[in-house]
Short mmCIF file of C-alpha atoms and ligand atoms in Angstrom, two decimals:
data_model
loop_
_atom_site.label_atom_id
_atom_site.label_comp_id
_atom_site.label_asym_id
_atom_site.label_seq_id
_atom_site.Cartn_x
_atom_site.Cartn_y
_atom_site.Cartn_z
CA UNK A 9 0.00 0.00 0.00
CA UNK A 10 3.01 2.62 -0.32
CA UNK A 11 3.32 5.67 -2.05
CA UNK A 12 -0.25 5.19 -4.18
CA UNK A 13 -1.39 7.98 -2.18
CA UNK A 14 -0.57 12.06 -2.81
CA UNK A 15 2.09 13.61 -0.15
CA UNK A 16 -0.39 16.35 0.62
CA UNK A 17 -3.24 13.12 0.88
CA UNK A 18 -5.21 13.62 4.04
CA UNK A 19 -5.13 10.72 6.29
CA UNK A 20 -7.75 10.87 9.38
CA UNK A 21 -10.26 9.26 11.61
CA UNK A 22 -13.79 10.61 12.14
CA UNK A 23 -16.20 11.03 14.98
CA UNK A 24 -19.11 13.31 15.66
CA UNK A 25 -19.90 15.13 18.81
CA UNK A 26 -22.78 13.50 20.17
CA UNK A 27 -21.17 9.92 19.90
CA UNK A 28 -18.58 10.46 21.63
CA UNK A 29 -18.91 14.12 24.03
CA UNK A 30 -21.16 12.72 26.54
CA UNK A 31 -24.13 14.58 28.01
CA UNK A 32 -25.15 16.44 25.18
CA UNK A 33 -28.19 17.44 26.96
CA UNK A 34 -29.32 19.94 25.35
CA UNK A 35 -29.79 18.44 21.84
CA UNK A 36 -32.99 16.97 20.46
CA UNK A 37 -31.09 13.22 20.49
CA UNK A 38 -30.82 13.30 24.33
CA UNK A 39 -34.73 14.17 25.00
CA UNK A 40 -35.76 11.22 22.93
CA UNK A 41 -33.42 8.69 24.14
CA UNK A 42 -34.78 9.15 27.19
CA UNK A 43 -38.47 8.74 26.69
CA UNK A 44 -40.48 6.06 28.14
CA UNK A 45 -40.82 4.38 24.60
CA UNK A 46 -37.82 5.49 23.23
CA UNK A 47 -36.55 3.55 20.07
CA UNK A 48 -33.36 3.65 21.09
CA UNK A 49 -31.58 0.99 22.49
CA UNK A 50 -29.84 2.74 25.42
CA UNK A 51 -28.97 6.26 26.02
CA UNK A 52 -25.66 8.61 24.89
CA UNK A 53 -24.90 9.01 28.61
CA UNK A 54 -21.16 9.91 29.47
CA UNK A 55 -20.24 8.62 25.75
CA UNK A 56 -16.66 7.98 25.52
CA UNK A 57 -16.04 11.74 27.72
CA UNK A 58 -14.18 13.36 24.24
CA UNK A 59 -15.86 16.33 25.94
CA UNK A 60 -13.33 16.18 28.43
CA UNK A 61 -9.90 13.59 27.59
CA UNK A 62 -10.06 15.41 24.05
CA UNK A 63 -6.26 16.60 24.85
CA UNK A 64 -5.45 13.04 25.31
CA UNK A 65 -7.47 11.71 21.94
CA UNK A 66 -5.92 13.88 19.84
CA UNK A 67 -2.56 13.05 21.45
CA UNK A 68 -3.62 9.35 20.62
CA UNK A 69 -4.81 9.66 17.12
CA UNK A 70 -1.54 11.49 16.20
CA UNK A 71 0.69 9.24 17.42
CA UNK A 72 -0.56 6.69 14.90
CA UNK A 73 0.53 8.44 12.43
CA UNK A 74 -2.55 10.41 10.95
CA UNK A 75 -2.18 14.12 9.75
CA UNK A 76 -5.99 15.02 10.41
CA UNK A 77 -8.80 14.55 12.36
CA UNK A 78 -12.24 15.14 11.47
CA UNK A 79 -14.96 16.18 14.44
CA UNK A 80 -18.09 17.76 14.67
CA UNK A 81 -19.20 21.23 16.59
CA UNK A 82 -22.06 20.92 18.55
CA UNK A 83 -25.18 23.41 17.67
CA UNK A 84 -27.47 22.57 20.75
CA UNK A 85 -23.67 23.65 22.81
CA UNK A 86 -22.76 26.77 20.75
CA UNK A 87 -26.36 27.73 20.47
CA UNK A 88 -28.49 26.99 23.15
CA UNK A 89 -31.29 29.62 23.02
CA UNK A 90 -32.34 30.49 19.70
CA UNK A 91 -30.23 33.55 19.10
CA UNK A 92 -28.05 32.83 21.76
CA UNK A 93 -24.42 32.27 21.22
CA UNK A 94 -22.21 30.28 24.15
CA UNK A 95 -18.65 31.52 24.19
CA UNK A 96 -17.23 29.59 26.11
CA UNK A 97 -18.65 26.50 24.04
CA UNK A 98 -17.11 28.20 20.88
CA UNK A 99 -13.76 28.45 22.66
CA UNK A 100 -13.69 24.43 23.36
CA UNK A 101 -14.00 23.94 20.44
CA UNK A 102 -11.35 26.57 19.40
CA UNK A 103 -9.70 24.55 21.49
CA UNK A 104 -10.26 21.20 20.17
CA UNK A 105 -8.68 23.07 17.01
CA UNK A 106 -5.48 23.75 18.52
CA UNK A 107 -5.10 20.94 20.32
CA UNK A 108 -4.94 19.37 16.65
CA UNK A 109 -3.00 22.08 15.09
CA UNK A 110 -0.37 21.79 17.70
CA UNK A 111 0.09 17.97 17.03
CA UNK A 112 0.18 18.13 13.07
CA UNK A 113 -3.77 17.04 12.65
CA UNK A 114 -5.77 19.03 10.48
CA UNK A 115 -8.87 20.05 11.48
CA UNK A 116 -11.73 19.10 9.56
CA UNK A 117 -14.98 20.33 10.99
CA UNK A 118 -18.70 19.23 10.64
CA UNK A 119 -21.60 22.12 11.85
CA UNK A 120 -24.01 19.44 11.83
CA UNK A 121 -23.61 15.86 12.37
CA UNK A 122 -27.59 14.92 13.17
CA UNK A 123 -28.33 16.22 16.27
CA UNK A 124 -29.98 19.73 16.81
CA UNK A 125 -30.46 22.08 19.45
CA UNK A 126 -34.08 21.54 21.37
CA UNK A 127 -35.17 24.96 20.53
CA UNK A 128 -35.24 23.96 16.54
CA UNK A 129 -37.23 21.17 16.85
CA UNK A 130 -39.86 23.29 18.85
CA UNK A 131 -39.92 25.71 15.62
CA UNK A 132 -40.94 22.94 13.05
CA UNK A 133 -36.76 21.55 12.75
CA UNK A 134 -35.62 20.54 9.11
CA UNK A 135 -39.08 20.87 7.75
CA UNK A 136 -39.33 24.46 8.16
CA UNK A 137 -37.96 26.78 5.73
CA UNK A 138 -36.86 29.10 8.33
CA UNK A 139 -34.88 27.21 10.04
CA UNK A 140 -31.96 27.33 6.68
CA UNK A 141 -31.25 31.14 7.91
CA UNK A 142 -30.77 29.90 11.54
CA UNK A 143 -28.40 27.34 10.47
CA UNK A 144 -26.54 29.82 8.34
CA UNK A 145 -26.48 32.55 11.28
CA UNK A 146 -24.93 29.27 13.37
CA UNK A 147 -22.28 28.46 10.41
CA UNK A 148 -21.36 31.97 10.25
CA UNK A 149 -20.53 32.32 13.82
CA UNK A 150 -18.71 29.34 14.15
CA UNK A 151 -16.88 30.21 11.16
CA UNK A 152 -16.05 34.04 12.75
CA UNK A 153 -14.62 31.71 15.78
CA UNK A 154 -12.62 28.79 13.90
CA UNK A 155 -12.58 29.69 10.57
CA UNK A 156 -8.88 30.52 10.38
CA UNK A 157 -7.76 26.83 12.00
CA UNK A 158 -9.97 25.37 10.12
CA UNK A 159 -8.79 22.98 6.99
CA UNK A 160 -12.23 22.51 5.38
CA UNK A 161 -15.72 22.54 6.86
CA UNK A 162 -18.32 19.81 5.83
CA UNK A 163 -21.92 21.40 6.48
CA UNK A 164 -24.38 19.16 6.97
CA UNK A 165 -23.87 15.20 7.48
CA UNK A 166 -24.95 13.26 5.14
CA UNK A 167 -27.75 15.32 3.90
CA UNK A 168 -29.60 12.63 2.12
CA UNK A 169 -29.98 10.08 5.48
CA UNK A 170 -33.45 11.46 6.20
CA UNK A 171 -34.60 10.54 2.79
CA UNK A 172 -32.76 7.15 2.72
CA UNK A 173 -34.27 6.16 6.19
CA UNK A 174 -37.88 7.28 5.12
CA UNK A 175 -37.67 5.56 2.01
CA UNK A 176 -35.67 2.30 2.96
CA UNK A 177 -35.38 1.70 6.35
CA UNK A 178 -37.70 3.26 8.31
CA UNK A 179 -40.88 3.82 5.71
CA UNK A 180 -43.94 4.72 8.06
CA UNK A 181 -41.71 6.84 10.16
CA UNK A 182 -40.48 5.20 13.44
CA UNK A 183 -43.87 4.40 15.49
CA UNK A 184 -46.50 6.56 16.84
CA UNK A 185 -46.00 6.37 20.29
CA UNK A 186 -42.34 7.68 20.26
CA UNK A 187 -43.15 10.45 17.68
CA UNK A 188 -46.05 11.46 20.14
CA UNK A 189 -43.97 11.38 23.23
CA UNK A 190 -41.36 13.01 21.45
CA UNK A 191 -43.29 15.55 19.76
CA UNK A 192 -44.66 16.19 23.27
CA UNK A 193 -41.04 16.72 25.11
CA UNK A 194 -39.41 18.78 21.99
CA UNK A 195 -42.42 21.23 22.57
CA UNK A 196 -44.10 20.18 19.04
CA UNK A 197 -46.58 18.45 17.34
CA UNK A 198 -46.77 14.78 16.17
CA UNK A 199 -47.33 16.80 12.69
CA UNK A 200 -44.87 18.72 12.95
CA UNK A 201 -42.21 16.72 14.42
CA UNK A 202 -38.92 16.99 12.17
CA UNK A 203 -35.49 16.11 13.86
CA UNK A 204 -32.89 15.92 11.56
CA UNK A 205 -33.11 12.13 11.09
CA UNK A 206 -36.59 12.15 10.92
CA UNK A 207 -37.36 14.77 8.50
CA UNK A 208 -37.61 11.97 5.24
CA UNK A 209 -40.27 14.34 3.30
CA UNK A 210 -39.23 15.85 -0.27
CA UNK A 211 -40.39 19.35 1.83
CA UNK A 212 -37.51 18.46 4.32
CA UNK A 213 -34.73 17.51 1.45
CA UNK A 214 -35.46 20.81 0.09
CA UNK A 215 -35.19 22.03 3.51
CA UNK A 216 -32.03 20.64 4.00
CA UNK A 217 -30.30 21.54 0.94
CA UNK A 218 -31.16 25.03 1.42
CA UNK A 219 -29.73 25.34 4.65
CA UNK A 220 -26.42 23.86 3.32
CA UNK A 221 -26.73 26.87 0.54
CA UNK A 222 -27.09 29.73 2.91
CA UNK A 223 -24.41 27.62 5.01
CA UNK A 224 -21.86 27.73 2.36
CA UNK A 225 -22.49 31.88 1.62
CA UNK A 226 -22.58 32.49 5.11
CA UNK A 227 -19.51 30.70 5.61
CA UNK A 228 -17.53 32.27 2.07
CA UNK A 229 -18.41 35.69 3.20
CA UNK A 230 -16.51 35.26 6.78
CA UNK A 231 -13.46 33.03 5.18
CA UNK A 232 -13.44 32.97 1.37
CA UNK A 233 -10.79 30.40 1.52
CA UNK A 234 -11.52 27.73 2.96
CA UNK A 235 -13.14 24.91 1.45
CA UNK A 236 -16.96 24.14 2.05
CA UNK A 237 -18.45 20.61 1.13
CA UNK A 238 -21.50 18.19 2.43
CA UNK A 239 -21.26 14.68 2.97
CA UNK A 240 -23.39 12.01 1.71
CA UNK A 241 -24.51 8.84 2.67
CA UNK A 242 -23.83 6.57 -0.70
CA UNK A 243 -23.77 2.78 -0.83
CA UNK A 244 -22.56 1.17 -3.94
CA UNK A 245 -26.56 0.83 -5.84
CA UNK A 246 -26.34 -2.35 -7.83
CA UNK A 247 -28.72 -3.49 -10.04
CA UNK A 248 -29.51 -7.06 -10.99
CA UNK A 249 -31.03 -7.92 -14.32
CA UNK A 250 -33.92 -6.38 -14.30
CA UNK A 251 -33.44 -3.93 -11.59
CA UNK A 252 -32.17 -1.10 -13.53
CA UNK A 253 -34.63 0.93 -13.70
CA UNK A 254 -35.86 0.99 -10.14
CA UNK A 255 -32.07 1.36 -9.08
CA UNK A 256 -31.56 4.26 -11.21
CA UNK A 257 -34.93 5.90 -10.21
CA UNK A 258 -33.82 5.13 -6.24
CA UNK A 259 -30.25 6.30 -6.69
CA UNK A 260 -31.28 9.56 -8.26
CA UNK A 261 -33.43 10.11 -5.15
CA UNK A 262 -31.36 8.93 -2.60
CA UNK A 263 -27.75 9.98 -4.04
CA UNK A 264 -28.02 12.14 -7.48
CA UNK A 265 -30.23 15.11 -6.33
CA UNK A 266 -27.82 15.86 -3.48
CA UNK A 267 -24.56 15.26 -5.24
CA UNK A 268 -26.11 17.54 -8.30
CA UNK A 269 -26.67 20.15 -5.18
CA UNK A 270 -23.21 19.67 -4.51
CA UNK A 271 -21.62 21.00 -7.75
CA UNK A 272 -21.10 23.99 -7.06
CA UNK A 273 -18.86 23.20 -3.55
CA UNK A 274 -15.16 22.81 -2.95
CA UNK A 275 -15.59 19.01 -2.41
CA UNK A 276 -17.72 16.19 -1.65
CA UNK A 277 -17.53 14.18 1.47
CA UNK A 278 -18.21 10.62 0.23
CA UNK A 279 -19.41 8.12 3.37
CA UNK A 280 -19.61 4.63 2.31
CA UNK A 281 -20.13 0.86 4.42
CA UNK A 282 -21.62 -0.92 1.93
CA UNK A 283 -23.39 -2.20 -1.29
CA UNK A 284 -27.03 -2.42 -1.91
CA UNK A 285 -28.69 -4.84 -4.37
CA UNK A 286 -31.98 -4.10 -6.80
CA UNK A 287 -34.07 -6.23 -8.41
CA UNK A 288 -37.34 -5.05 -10.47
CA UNK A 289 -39.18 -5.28 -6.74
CA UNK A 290 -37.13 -2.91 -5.38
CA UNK A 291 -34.05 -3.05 -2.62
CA UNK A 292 -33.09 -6.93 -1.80
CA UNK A 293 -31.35 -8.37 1.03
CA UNK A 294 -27.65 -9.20 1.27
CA UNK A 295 -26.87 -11.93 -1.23
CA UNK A 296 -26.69 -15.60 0.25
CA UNK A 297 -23.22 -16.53 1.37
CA UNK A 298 -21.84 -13.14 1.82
CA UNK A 299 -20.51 -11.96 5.32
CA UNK A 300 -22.86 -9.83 7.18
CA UNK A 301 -21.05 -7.15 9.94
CA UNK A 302 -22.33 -5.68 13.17
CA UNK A 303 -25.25 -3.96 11.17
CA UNK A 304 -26.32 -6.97 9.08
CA UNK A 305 -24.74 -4.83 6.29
CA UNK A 306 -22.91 -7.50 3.57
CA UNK A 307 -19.12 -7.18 4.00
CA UNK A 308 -18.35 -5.61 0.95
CA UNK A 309 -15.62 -2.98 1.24
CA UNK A 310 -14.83 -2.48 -2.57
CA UNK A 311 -17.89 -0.41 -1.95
CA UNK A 312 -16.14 2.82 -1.87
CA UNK A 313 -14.04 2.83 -5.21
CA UNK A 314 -18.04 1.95 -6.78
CA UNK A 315 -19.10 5.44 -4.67
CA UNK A 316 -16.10 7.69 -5.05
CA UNK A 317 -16.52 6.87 -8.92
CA UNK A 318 -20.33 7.88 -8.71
CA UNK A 319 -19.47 10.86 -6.62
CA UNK A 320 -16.86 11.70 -9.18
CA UNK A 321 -19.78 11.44 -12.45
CA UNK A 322 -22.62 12.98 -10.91
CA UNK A 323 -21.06 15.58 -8.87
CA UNK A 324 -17.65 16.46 -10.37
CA UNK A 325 -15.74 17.99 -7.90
CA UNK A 326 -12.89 16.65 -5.45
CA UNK A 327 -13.28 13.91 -3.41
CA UNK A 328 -12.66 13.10 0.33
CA UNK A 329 -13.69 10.10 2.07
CA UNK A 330 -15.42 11.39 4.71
CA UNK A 331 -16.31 7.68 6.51
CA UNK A 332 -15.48 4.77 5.56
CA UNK A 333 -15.55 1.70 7.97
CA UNK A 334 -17.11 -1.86 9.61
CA UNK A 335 -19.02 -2.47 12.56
CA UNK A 336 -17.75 -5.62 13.99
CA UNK A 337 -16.22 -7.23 16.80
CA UNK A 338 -13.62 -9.32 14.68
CA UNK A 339 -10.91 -6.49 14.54
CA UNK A 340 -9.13 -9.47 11.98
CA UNK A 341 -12.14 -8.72 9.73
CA UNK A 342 -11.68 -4.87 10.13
CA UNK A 343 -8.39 -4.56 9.21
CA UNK A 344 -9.11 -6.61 6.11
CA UNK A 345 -12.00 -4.65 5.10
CA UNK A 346 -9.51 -1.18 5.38
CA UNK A 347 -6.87 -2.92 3.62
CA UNK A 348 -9.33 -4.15 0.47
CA UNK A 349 -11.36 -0.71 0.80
CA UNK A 350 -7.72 1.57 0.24
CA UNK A 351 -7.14 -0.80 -2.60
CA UNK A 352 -10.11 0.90 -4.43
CA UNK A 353 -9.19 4.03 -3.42
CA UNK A 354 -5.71 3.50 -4.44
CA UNK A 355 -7.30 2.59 -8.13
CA UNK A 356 -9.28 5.59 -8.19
CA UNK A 357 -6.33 7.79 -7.88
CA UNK A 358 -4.38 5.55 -10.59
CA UNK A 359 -7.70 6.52 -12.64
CA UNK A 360 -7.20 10.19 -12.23
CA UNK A 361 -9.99 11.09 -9.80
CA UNK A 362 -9.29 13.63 -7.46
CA UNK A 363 -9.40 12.04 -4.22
CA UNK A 364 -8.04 14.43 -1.53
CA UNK A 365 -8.31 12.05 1.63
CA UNK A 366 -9.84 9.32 3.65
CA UNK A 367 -11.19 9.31 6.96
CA UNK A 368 -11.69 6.13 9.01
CA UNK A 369 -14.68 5.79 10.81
CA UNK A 370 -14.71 5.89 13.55
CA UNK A 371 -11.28 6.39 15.64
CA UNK A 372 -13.41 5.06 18.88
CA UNK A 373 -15.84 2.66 19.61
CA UNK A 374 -18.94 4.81 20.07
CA UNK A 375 -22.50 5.65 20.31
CA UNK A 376 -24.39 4.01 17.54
CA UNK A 377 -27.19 5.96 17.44
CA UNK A 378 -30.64 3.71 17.71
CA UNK A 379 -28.46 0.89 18.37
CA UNK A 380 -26.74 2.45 21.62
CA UNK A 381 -23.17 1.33 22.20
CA UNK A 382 -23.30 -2.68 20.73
CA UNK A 383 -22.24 -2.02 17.43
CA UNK A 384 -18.22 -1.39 17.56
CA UNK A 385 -16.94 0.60 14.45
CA UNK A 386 -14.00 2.16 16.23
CA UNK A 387 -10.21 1.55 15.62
CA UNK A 388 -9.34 2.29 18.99
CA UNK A 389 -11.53 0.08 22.12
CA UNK A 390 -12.68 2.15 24.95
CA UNK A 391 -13.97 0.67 28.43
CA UNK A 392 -16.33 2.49 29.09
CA UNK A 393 -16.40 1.82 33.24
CA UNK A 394 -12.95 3.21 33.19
CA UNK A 395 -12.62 5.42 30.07
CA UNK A 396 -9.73 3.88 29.00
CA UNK A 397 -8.28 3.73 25.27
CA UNK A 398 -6.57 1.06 23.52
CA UNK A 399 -5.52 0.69 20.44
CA UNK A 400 -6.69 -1.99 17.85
CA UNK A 401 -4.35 -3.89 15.49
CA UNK A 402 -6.81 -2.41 12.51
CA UNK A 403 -5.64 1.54 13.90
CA UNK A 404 -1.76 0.15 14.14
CA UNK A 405 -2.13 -1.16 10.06
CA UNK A 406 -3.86 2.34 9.40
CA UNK A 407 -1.12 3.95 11.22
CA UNK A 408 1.41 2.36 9.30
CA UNK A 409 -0.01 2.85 5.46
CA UNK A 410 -0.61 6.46 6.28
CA UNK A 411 3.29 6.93 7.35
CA UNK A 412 4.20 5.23 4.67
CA UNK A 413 2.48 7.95 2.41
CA UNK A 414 3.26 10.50 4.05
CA UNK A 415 6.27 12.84 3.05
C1 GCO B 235 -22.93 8.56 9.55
C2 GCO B 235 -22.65 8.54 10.56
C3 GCO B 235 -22.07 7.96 11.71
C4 GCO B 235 -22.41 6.52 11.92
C5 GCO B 235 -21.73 5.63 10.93
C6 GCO B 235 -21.88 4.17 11.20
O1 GCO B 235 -22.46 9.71 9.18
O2 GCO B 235 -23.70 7.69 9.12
O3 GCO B 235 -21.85 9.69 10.36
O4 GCO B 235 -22.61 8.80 12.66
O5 GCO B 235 -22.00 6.19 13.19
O6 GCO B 235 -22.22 5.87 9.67
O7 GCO B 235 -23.18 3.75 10.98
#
């Protein structure tokens, strides 16, 4: 795996606030994990305490060898009153920044990584129109206060997961009784109930891609120079004889619209686990015989050299792996999915596409959303009794492919 890779390539891990802070209690996430019929498995609690060992993380992750780190900033911290700015949130995270800076890890930052302050939700969240200026205010003063340590800044998340959930995973919404209950503690109605992840409508998507808009001018008028992307959720879409049409039809509502929204940006954030199979019925399971991970996703990291060339078609601007990663307990089986997935990656760049770096997700072991802490995607193991770290052997073979690469 040396020297396929750019000197200037950016080699990182990922993780995003609320997996891995702890006690983000005022964000929408933390009300509805804790609801008498909550659909999530367990709540965010403590997390892995990056809210507070963050000196000692970054320490960590740049010892192995990486030259960036990619985290999120927390709205529901640097915003917690409509209108209301925290300082001394925006200075942890300032912080955070120079913590990185000061150990050779570029900071790449995320505004929004799926959870939103309470107070949104209350105003009718990602299916209110509105609500694109507010995030734009938000980018813009996070930009005024990191903007200059900042190497790039990825807007919004995967700004297509809302659709992909509502129209794959989740169709029918996720139960009445927790959208009730939820609706009720956020200070809404079941009607208008629209956390980020939640908000699958067309309305919402329109929503959402506005906000990144007014994001990206907010941002370009506080820092013209640095570089402004979203990410996107993309598995590799294959069709099966038969399913073409219905692929294509899905992957231009799921993936096209968003990277077509994207063309105008400095980059792309590509975030890929896995492949997904049509037939003329629509989305099949994982094929017979194939290894299923953690998230009963098929083991099938080639995935992201099928995405990154997608990406690279539809959108046409450079490329960073945002995510890219395995939940599983078999570290063996991690550090064989990184080592097939870079091969792709390493064939895309033979190819010519302008792939500017890859991001591992995740550096720790963290909060998997619905699914609480069982699913393990981390390269690094943490306990959480005694929040201690250790290393993986699938971080040390990371480590050692991105120092080979690196000047
Ligand atoms: C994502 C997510 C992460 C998940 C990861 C694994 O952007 O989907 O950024 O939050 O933990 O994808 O499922």
């Amino acid at each position: 795996m040396n020297h396929q890779f750019p000197p200037e390539f950016l080699w990182g891990t990922a993780t995003a606030a609320h997996q891995v802070e702890g006690n983000n209690a005022n964000s929408d996430f933390w009300v509805m994990e804790h609801l008498p019929d909550t659909v999530f498995a367990e709540p965010s609690g403590d997390a892995i305490d990056h809210y507070h060992r963050y000196r000692e993380d970054i320490a960590l992750l740049a010892s192995l060898g990486f030259n960036s780190y990619r985290f999120s900033v927390e709205w529901a911290r640097v915003e917690p009153e409509d209108g209301r700015f925290s300082t001394a949130a925006l200075d942890h995270y300032r912080r955070m920044c120079e913590a990185c800076l000061a150990h050779g890890l570029k900071p790449v930052l995320t505004y929004h990584h799926f959870t939103s302050p309470r107070w949104l939700i209350a105003q009718g969240g990602w299916q209110d129109m509105d609500m694109a200026a507010k995030f734009a205010r938000y980018s813009q003063k996070v930009t005024q206060h990191l903007g200059d340590l900042a190497e790039m800044v990825c807007t919004i998340n995967e700004v297509n997961i809302p659709r992909m959930s509502a129209m794959l995973w989740m169709a029918g919404g996720p139960g009445e009784t927790f959208i009730r209950q939820s609706a009720h503690a956020l200070h809404t109605t079941p009607q208008q109930f629209a956390p980020f992840m939640f908000a699958g409508t067309a309305e919402a998507r329109d929503v959402i891609l506005a906000a990144h808009h007014q994001a990206r001018a907010a941002i370009k008028a506080e820092r013209p120079s640095l570089p402004v992307g979203l990410t996107i959720a993309m598995s590799d879409m294959q069709a099966l004889p038969g399913g073409e049409e219905v692929r294509d039809r899905m992957r231009h509502e799921l993936q096209d619209v968003f990277l077509e929204a994207a063309r105008e940006d400095d980059f792309v954030g590509v975030q890929t686990y896995t492949r997904e199979r049509y037939g003329a019925e629509g989305i099949l399971g994982p094929e017979e015989g194939v290894e299923l991970t953690q998230m009963d996703y098929e083991f099938w990291p080639q995935a992201i050299g099928a995405t990154l060339r997608r990406a690279h078609e539809v959108a046409d601007v450079p490329l960073i792996v945002t995510e890219n990663g395995i939940g599983t307990e078999d570290d063996e089986r991690r550090l064989a999915y990184y080592e097939a997935a870079l091969q792709t990656v390493a064939a895309c760049l033979q190819d010519g596409l302008d792939v500017r770096g890859y991001f591992a997700w995740s550096a720790f072991d963290n909060f998997e959303w619905l699914l609480g802490y069982r699913p393990t995607f981390g390269i690094i193991t943490v306990d959480r009794c005694t929040q201690q770290r250790t290393v993986k052997p699938s971080a040390r073979w990371l480590s050692a492919v991105a120092m080979a690469n690196r000047p």
